[in-house]
PDB file of C-alpha atoms in Angstrom:
ATOM      1  CA  GLY G  89      -8.620  -9.265  18.646  1.00 53.00           C
ATOM      2  CA  ALA G  90      -8.003  -5.618  19.313  1.00 75.00           C
ATOM      3  CA  GLY G  91      -8.389  -4.564  15.719  1.00 92.00           C
ATOM      4  CA  VAL G  92      -9.129  -5.766  12.206  1.00 96.00           C
ATOM      5  CA  SER G  93      -6.321  -7.979  11.012  1.00 96.00           C
ATOM      6  CA  GLN G  94      -5.525  -8.613   7.357  1.00 98.00           C
ATOM      7  CA  SER G  95      -3.073 -11.042   5.838  1.00 97.00           C
ATOM      8  CA  PRO G  96      -0.845 -11.072   3.983  1.00 97.00           C
ATOM      9  CA  SER G  97       0.179  -7.423   4.187  1.00 97.00           C
ATOM     10  CA  ASN G  98       1.835  -7.678   0.789  1.00 97.00           C
ATOM     11  CA  LYS G  99       1.350 -10.144  -2.031  1.00 97.00           C
ATOM     12  CA  VAL G 100       3.117 -10.316  -5.367  1.00 98.00           C
ATOM     13  CA  THR G 101       1.676 -12.805  -7.801  1.00 97.00           C
ATOM     14  CA  GLU G 102       2.019 -13.719 -11.422  1.00 97.00           C
ATOM     15  CA  LYS G 103      -0.724 -12.888 -13.863  1.00 97.00           C
ATOM     16  CA  GLY G 104      -3.155 -15.780 -14.138  1.00 97.00           C
ATOM     17  CA  LYS G 105      -2.562 -17.145 -10.648  1.00 98.00           C
ATOM     18  CA  ASP G 106      -5.242 -17.274  -7.946  1.00 98.00           C
ATOM     19  CA  VAL G 107      -4.847 -15.351  -4.681  1.00 98.00           C
ATOM     20  CA  GLU G 108      -6.629 -15.490  -1.367  1.00 98.00           C
ATOM     21  CA  LEU G 109      -6.776 -12.562   1.037  1.00 98.00           C
ATOM     22  CA  ARG G 110      -7.823 -12.942   4.643  1.00 97.00           C
ATOM     23  CA  CYS G 111      -9.596 -10.659   7.075  1.00 97.00           C
ATOM     24  CA  ASP G 112     -10.114 -11.185  10.810  1.00 96.00           C
ATOM     25  CA  PRO G 113     -12.715  -8.698  12.039  1.00 94.00           C
ATOM     26  CA  ILE G 114     -13.131  -7.375  15.542  1.00 93.00           C
ATOM     27  CA  SER G 115     -14.869  -9.930  17.713  1.00 90.00           C
ATOM     28  CA  GLY G 116     -18.575  -9.144  17.957  1.00 87.00           C
ATOM     29  CA  HIS G 117     -18.698  -7.039  14.816  1.00 89.00           C
ATOM     30  CA  THR G 118     -21.527  -8.442  12.735  1.00 88.00           C
ATOM     31  CA  ALA G 119     -20.829  -6.428   9.589  1.00 90.00           C
ATOM     32  CA  LEU G 120     -17.774  -6.921   7.393  1.00 93.00           C
ATOM     33  CA  TYR G 121     -16.808  -5.037   4.239  1.00 94.00           C
ATOM     34  CA  TRP G 122     -14.235  -5.418   1.500  1.00 97.00           C
ATOM     35  CA  TYR G 123     -13.016  -2.437  -0.501  1.00 97.00           C
ATOM     36  CA  ARG G 124     -10.400  -2.003  -3.195  1.00 97.00           C
ATOM     37  CA  GLN G 125      -8.191   1.054  -3.542  1.00 94.00           C
ATOM     38  CA  ARG G 126      -6.252   1.483  -6.730  1.00 92.00           C
ATOM     39  CA  LEU G 127      -3.298   3.846  -6.768  1.00 87.00           C
ATOM     40  CA  GLY G 128      -4.446   7.454  -6.570  1.00 81.00           C
ATOM     41  CA  GLN G 129      -8.112   6.541  -6.409  1.00 85.00           C
ATOM     42  CA  GLY G 130     -10.797   6.299  -3.778  1.00 87.00           C
ATOM     43  CA  LEU G 131     -12.180   3.232  -2.072  1.00 93.00           C
ATOM     44  CA  GLU G 132     -14.250   1.001  -4.331  1.00 94.00           C
ATOM     45  CA  PHE G 133     -16.864  -1.158  -2.605  1.00 93.00           C
ATOM     46  CA  LEU G 134     -16.611  -4.866  -3.337  1.00 96.00           C
ATOM     47  CA  ILE G 135     -18.792  -6.885  -0.963  1.00 95.00           C
ATOM     48  CA  TYR G 136     -20.604  -6.590   2.358  1.00 92.00           C
ATOM     49  CA  PHE G 137     -21.546  -9.259   4.911  1.00 92.00           C
ATOM     50  CA  GLN G 138     -24.104  -8.645   7.658  1.00 88.00           C
ATOM     51  CA  GLY G 139     -24.569 -11.457  10.142  1.00 84.00           C
ATOM     52  CA  ASN G 140     -26.225 -14.458   8.544  1.00 84.00           C
ATOM     53  CA  SER G 141     -27.951 -12.454   5.812  1.00 86.00           C
ATOM     54  CA  ALA G 142     -27.097 -12.991   2.171  1.00 88.00           C
ATOM     55  CA  PRO G 143     -24.049 -10.873   1.311  1.00 91.00           C
ATOM     56  CA  ASP G 144     -24.286  -7.806  -0.910  1.00 91.00           C
ATOM     57  CA  LYS G 145     -22.019  -8.755  -3.795  1.00 93.00           C
ATOM     58  CA  SER G 146     -23.032  -5.876  -6.014  1.00 91.00           C
ATOM     59  CA  GLY G 147     -19.562  -4.328  -6.036  1.00 93.00           C
ATOM     60  CA  LEU G 148     -17.607  -7.355  -7.225  1.00 96.00           C
ATOM     61  CA  PRO G 149     -16.098  -6.316 -10.579  1.00 95.00           C
ATOM     62  CA  SER G 150     -16.183  -9.732 -12.261  1.00 95.00           C
ATOM     63  CA  ASP G 151     -16.889 -13.400 -11.631  1.00 96.00           C
ATOM     64  CA  ARG G 152     -13.180 -13.860 -10.937  1.00 97.00           C
ATOM     65  CA  PHE G 153     -13.813 -12.259  -7.563  1.00 98.00           C
ATOM     66  CA  SER G 154     -15.550 -14.090  -4.731  1.00 97.00           C
ATOM     67  CA  ALA G 155     -15.679 -13.821  -0.972  1.00 97.00           C
ATOM     68  CA  GLU G 156     -16.812 -15.947   1.913  1.00 95.00           C
ATOM     69  CA  ARG G 157     -17.410 -15.393   5.558  1.00 94.00           C
ATOM     70  CA  THR G 158     -17.989 -18.061   8.167  1.00 85.00           C
ATOM     71  CA  GLY G 159     -20.627 -16.816  10.576  1.00 80.00           C
ATOM     72  CA  GLU G 160     -19.395 -13.595  12.128  1.00 81.00           C
ATOM     73  CA  SER G 161     -15.718 -14.430  11.938  1.00 89.00           C
ATOM     74  CA  VAL G 162     -13.013 -14.644   9.318  1.00 95.00           C
ATOM     75  CA  SER G 163     -13.586 -13.644   5.723  1.00 97.00           C
ATOM     76  CA  THR G 164     -11.565 -14.560   2.654  1.00 97.00           C
ATOM     77  CA  LEU G 165     -11.529 -12.697  -0.638  1.00 98.00           C
ATOM     78  CA  THR G 166     -10.448 -14.831  -3.575  1.00 98.00           C
ATOM     79  CA  ILE G 167      -9.337 -13.508  -6.926  1.00 98.00           C
ATOM     80  CA  GLN G 168      -9.003 -16.111  -9.641  1.00 98.00           C
ATOM     81  CA  ARG G 169      -6.830 -15.786 -12.737  1.00 98.00           C
ATOM     82  CA  THR G 170      -5.408 -12.469 -11.562  1.00 98.00           C
ATOM     83  CA  GLN G 171      -4.903  -9.649 -14.040  1.00 97.00           C
ATOM     84  CA  GLN G 172      -2.627  -6.642 -13.820  1.00 96.00           C
ATOM     85  CA  GLU G 173      -5.631  -4.359 -13.274  1.00 95.00           C
ATOM     86  CA  ASP G 174      -6.313  -6.262 -10.046  1.00 97.00           C
ATOM     87  CA  SER G 175      -3.224  -4.630  -8.526  1.00 97.00           C
ATOM     88  CA  ALA G 176      -4.459  -2.522  -5.632  1.00 97.00           C
ATOM     89  CA  VAL G 177      -4.707  -2.317  -1.873  1.00 97.00           C
ATOM     90  CA  TYR G 178      -7.565  -4.476  -0.624  1.00 98.00           C
ATOM     91  CA  LEU G 179      -9.080  -3.110   2.563  1.00 97.00           C
ATOM     92  CA  CYS G 180     -11.299  -4.934   5.009  1.00 97.00           C
ATOM     93  CA  ALA G 181     -13.445  -3.197   7.614  1.00 95.00           C
ATOM     94  CA  SER G 182     -15.874  -4.333  10.264  1.00 92.00           C
ATOM     95  CA  SER G 183     -18.555  -2.613  12.310  1.00 89.00           C
ATOM     96  CA  LEU G 184     -20.976  -3.385  15.102  1.00 83.00           C
ATOM     97  CA  ARG G 185     -24.055  -3.296  12.921  1.00 72.00           C
ATOM     98  CA  GLN G 186     -24.365  -1.934   9.410  1.00 63.00           C
ATOM     99  CA  GLY G 187     -21.714   0.649  10.161  1.00 58.00           C
ATOM    100  CA  TYR G 188     -23.796   2.932  12.344  1.00 63.00           C
ATOM    101  CA  TYR G 189     -20.814   3.770  14.522  1.00 67.00           C
ATOM    102  CA  GLY G 190     -18.438   3.853  11.597  1.00 80.00           C
ATOM    103  CA  TYR G 191     -16.069   1.237  10.351  1.00 89.00           C
ATOM    104  CA  THR G 192     -12.831  -0.070  11.816  1.00 92.00           C
ATOM    105  CA  PHE G 193     -10.420  -0.698   8.986  1.00 95.00           C
ATOM    106  CA  GLY G 194      -7.592  -3.153   8.683  1.00 96.00           C
ATOM    107  CA  SER G 195      -4.217  -2.115   7.359  1.00 96.00           C
ATOM    108  CA  GLY G 196      -4.915  -3.682   3.995  1.00 97.00           C
ATOM    109  CA  THR G 197      -3.270  -6.164   1.651  1.00 98.00           C
ATOM    110  CA  ARG G 198      -1.209  -4.658  -1.133  1.00 97.00           C
ATOM    111  CA  LEU G 199      -1.598  -6.913  -4.158  1.00 98.00           C
ATOM    112  CA  THR G 200       0.767  -6.593  -7.084  1.00 98.00           C
ATOM    113  CA  VAL G 201       0.143  -8.662 -10.193  1.00 97.00           C
ATOM    114  CA  VAL G 202       3.195  -8.954 -12.433  1.00 96.00           C
TER     115      VAL G 202
ATOM    116  CA  ALA C 137     -26.695   5.408  -7.761  1.00 78.00           C
ATOM    117  CA  GLN C 138     -25.219   7.478  -4.992  1.00 84.00           C
ATOM    118  CA  ARG C 139     -21.971   9.302  -5.563  1.00 90.00           C
ATOM    119  CA  VAL C 140     -19.492  11.288  -3.476  1.00 95.00           C
ATOM    120  CA  THR C 141     -17.302  13.944  -5.059  1.00 96.00           C
ATOM    121  CA  GLN C 142     -14.215  15.492  -3.528  1.00 96.00           C
ATOM    122  CA  PRO C 143     -13.090  18.001  -6.139  1.00 96.00           C
ATOM    123  CA  GLU C 144      -9.613  18.671  -4.748  1.00 95.00           C
ATOM    124  CA  LYS C 145      -6.913  16.010  -4.868  1.00 95.00           C
ATOM    125  CA  LEU C 146      -4.526  18.213  -2.918  1.00 97.00           C
ATOM    126  CA  LEU C 147      -5.050  21.127  -0.571  1.00 97.00           C
ATOM    127  CA  SER C 148      -1.991  22.930   0.731  1.00 97.00           C
ATOM    128  CA  VAL C 149      -2.249  25.534   3.493  1.00 97.00           C
ATOM    129  CA  PHE C 150       0.057  27.165   6.011  1.00 97.00           C
ATOM    130  CA  LYS C 151      -0.104  26.419   9.704  1.00 97.00           C
ATOM    131  CA  GLY C 152      -2.743  28.560  11.380  1.00 97.00           C
ATOM    132  CA  ALA C 153      -4.737  29.105   8.200  1.00 98.00           C
ATOM    133  CA  PRO C 154      -8.366  27.999   7.915  1.00 97.00           C
ATOM    134  CA  VAL C 155      -9.080  24.751   6.131  1.00 97.00           C
ATOM    135  CA  GLU C 156     -12.107  23.638   4.162  1.00 97.00           C
ATOM    136  CA  LEU C 157     -12.152  20.244   2.493  1.00 98.00           C
ATOM    137  CA  LYS C 158     -15.031  20.043   0.056  1.00 98.00           C
ATOM    138  CA  CYS C 159     -17.429  17.130  -0.278  1.00 97.00           C
ATOM    139  CA  ASN C 160     -20.529  16.970  -2.430  1.00 97.00           C
ATOM    140  CA  TYR C 161     -22.845  14.040  -2.790  1.00 95.00           C
ATOM    141  CA  SER C 162     -25.633  12.914  -5.049  1.00 93.00           C
ATOM    142  CA  TYR C 163     -28.508  11.103  -3.391  1.00 87.00           C
ATOM    143  CA  SER C 164     -32.146  12.061  -3.197  1.00 81.00           C
ATOM    144  CA  GLY C 165     -32.991  10.385   0.086  1.00 81.00           C
ATOM    145  CA  SER C 166     -31.739  10.847   3.622  1.00 81.00           C
ATOM    146  CA  PRO C 167     -28.032  10.043   3.696  1.00 87.00           C
ATOM    147  CA  GLU C 168     -25.631   9.610   6.550  1.00 89.00           C
ATOM    148  CA  LEU C 169     -22.323  11.374   5.968  1.00 92.00           C
ATOM    149  CA  PHE C 170     -18.921  10.618   7.419  1.00 93.00           C
ATOM    150  CA  TRP C 171     -15.372  11.892   7.235  1.00 96.00           C
ATOM    151  CA  TYR C 172     -12.511   9.424   7.456  1.00 96.00           C
ATOM    152  CA  VAL C 173      -8.821  10.288   7.806  1.00 96.00           C
ATOM    153  CA  GLN C 174      -5.644   8.399   7.049  1.00 94.00           C
ATOM    154  CA  TYR C 175      -2.431   9.701   8.579  1.00 95.00           C
ATOM    155  CA  SER C 176       0.891   8.650   7.137  1.00 93.00           C
ATOM    156  CA  ARG C 177       1.542   4.940   7.699  1.00 90.00           C
ATOM    157  CA  GLN C 178      -1.653   4.533   9.690  1.00 93.00           C
ATOM    158  CA  ARG C 179      -4.983   2.903   9.027  1.00 93.00           C
ATOM    159  CA  LEU C 180      -8.019   4.663   7.707  1.00 94.00           C
ATOM    160  CA  GLN C 181     -10.074   5.820  10.689  1.00 93.00           C
ATOM    161  CA  LEU C 182     -13.327   7.571  11.369  1.00 92.00           C
ATOM    162  CA  LEU C 183     -12.995  11.286  12.050  1.00 94.00           C
ATOM    163  CA  LEU C 184     -16.587  12.351  12.491  1.00 92.00           C
ATOM    164  CA  ARG C 185     -20.224  11.607  11.622  1.00 89.00           C
ATOM    165  CA  HIS C 186     -22.805  14.211  10.706  1.00 86.00           C
ATOM    166  CA  ILE C 187     -25.413  12.758  13.048  1.00 81.00           C
ATOM    167  CA  SER C 188     -23.141  13.341  16.033  1.00 81.00           C
ATOM    168  CA  ARG C 189     -22.747  17.036  15.299  1.00 79.00           C
ATOM    169  CA  GLU C 190     -19.437  16.870  17.131  1.00 82.00           C
ATOM    170  CA  SER C 191     -16.079  18.558  16.793  1.00 86.00           C
ATOM    171  CA  ILE C 192     -13.114  16.206  16.592  1.00 88.00           C
ATOM    172  CA  LYS C 193      -9.559  17.571  16.691  1.00 92.00           C
ATOM    173  CA  GLY C 194     -11.041  20.979  15.949  1.00 93.00           C
ATOM    174  CA  PHE C 195     -12.767  19.770  12.777  1.00 95.00           C
ATOM    175  CA  THR C 196     -16.471  20.232  12.131  1.00 94.00           C
ATOM    176  CA  ALA C 197     -18.730  19.378   9.225  1.00 94.00           C
ATOM    177  CA  ASP C 198     -22.288  20.443   8.575  1.00 88.00           C
ATOM    178  CA  LEU C 199     -24.649  18.569   6.309  1.00 90.00           C
ATOM    179  CA  ASN C 200     -26.270  20.963   3.853  1.00 91.00           C
ATOM    180  CA  LYS C 201     -29.071  19.073   2.150  1.00 89.00           C
ATOM    181  CA  GLY C 202     -29.936  22.014  -0.089  1.00 91.00           C
ATOM    182  CA  GLU C 203     -26.439  22.108  -1.540  1.00 92.00           C
ATOM    183  CA  THR C 204     -25.882  18.344  -1.015  1.00 93.00           C
ATOM    184  CA  SER C 205     -22.595  19.128   0.664  1.00 95.00           C
ATOM    185  CA  PHE C 206     -20.716  18.016   3.761  1.00 96.00           C
ATOM    186  CA  HIS C 207     -17.605  20.168   3.808  1.00 97.00           C
ATOM    187  CA  LEU C 208     -14.989  19.600   6.529  1.00 97.00           C
ATOM    188  CA  LYS C 209     -13.707  22.721   8.233  1.00 96.00           C
ATOM    189  CA  LYS C 210     -11.116  23.757  10.761  1.00 97.00           C
ATOM    190  CA  PRO C 211     -10.417  27.366  11.680  1.00 97.00           C
ATOM    191  CA  PHE C 212      -6.674  26.984  12.331  1.00 97.00           C
ATOM    192  CA  ALA C 213      -4.765  24.180  10.658  1.00 97.00           C
ATOM    193  CA  GLN C 214      -1.969  22.348  12.472  1.00 97.00           C
ATOM    194  CA  GLU C 215       0.930  20.464  10.924  1.00 97.00           C
ATOM    195  CA  GLU C 216      -0.361  17.228  12.449  1.00 97.00           C
ATOM    196  CA  ASP C 217      -3.543  17.607  10.399  1.00 98.00           C
ATOM    197  CA  SER C 218      -1.601  16.645   7.287  1.00 98.00           C
ATOM    198  CA  ALA C 219      -3.266  13.471   5.994  1.00 97.00           C
ATOM    199  CA  MET C 220      -5.630  11.999   3.406  1.00 96.00           C
ATOM    200  CA  TYR C 221      -9.265  12.814   4.066  1.00 97.00           C
ATOM    201  CA  TYR C 222     -12.149  10.819   2.641  1.00 97.00           C
ATOM    202  CA  CYS C 223     -15.791  11.794   2.631  1.00 96.00           C
ATOM    203  CA  ALA C 224     -18.259   8.892   2.724  1.00 94.00           C
ATOM    204  CA  LEU C 225     -21.995   8.419   2.435  1.00 92.00           C
ATOM    205  CA  ARG C 226     -24.406   5.734   3.469  1.00 88.00           C
ATOM    206  CA  VAL C 227     -27.912   5.649   2.054  1.00 82.00           C
ATOM    207  CA  ASP C 228     -31.091   4.674   3.838  1.00 72.00           C
ATOM    208  CA  THR C 229     -32.165   2.034   1.357  1.00 68.00           C
ATOM    209  CA  GLY C 230     -30.484  -0.578  -0.807  1.00 64.00           C
ATOM    210  CA  ARG C 231     -26.741  -0.858  -0.405  1.00 65.00           C
ATOM    211  CA  ARG C 232     -25.833  -0.247   3.201  1.00 73.00           C
ATOM    212  CA  ALA C 233     -22.101  -0.081   2.686  1.00 85.00           C
ATOM    213  CA  LEU C 234     -20.366   3.273   2.597  1.00 90.00           C
ATOM    214  CA  THR C 235     -19.649   4.981  -0.694  1.00 91.00           C
ATOM    215  CA  PHE C 236     -16.379   6.881  -0.531  1.00 93.00           C
ATOM    216  CA  GLY C 237     -15.047   9.875  -2.382  1.00 94.00           C
ATOM    217  CA  SER C 238     -11.637   9.820  -4.030  1.00 93.00           C
ATOM    218  CA  GLY C 239     -10.009  11.677  -1.169  1.00 95.00           C
ATOM    219  CA  THR C 240      -8.187  14.953  -0.621  1.00 97.00           C
ATOM    220  CA  ARG C 241      -4.628  15.178   0.590  1.00 97.00           C
ATOM    221  CA  LEU C 242      -4.196  17.997   3.082  1.00 98.00           C
ATOM    222  CA  GLN C 243      -0.695  19.388   3.470  1.00 98.00           C
ATOM    223  CA  VAL C 244      -0.160  21.850   6.286  1.00 98.00           C
ATOM    224  CA  GLN C 245       3.098  23.685   5.853  1.00 96.00           C
ATOM    225  CA  PRO C 246       5.003  25.265   8.753  1.00 94.00           C
TER     226      PRO C 246
END
């Protein structure tokens, strides 16, 4: 597509439920990144995919968080047993290769855990 | 671990005044530095990269390795420059994803 697409744009869920967030990167972009942005704070790195290499999961805050990517296409970020502190905007970005030319960001998914 | 610090949460200037958005980083190697901008109701987008040594929308930024800084400057602010600005760093080893600062909101008043 023309840009990075994220869905849903907004998600309200009850504490303890699982949620799945989706990211469609720009076609041909081998690198894909997930970030979290809590209210009033900067972007917090979560996970990074580069082609068929093993993902860099070093930013995932707990084992409740996981992400998958099929080849160089869609990625899903799953949060299990959501907690109120998971409330944030989850941003996805893609780039041609390791971000040399900068990232193209999606519009984000605003997650609210009630 | 690498870190990016943007000391100002909010910077308010009048139209036509000079602007300097501060960014300091901590990393001992050879970093790549970026500035990203988010205008109201728009996506986060790349403004400029230090390796390009370019001027975008009148903004420039110079990497100062001695002071570990990458401040964003514009000589004459415009109202349309009002936005959130994020400084970001990528290191040459280990994690290849960008590390972002907490952002500075620039308000340009008429």
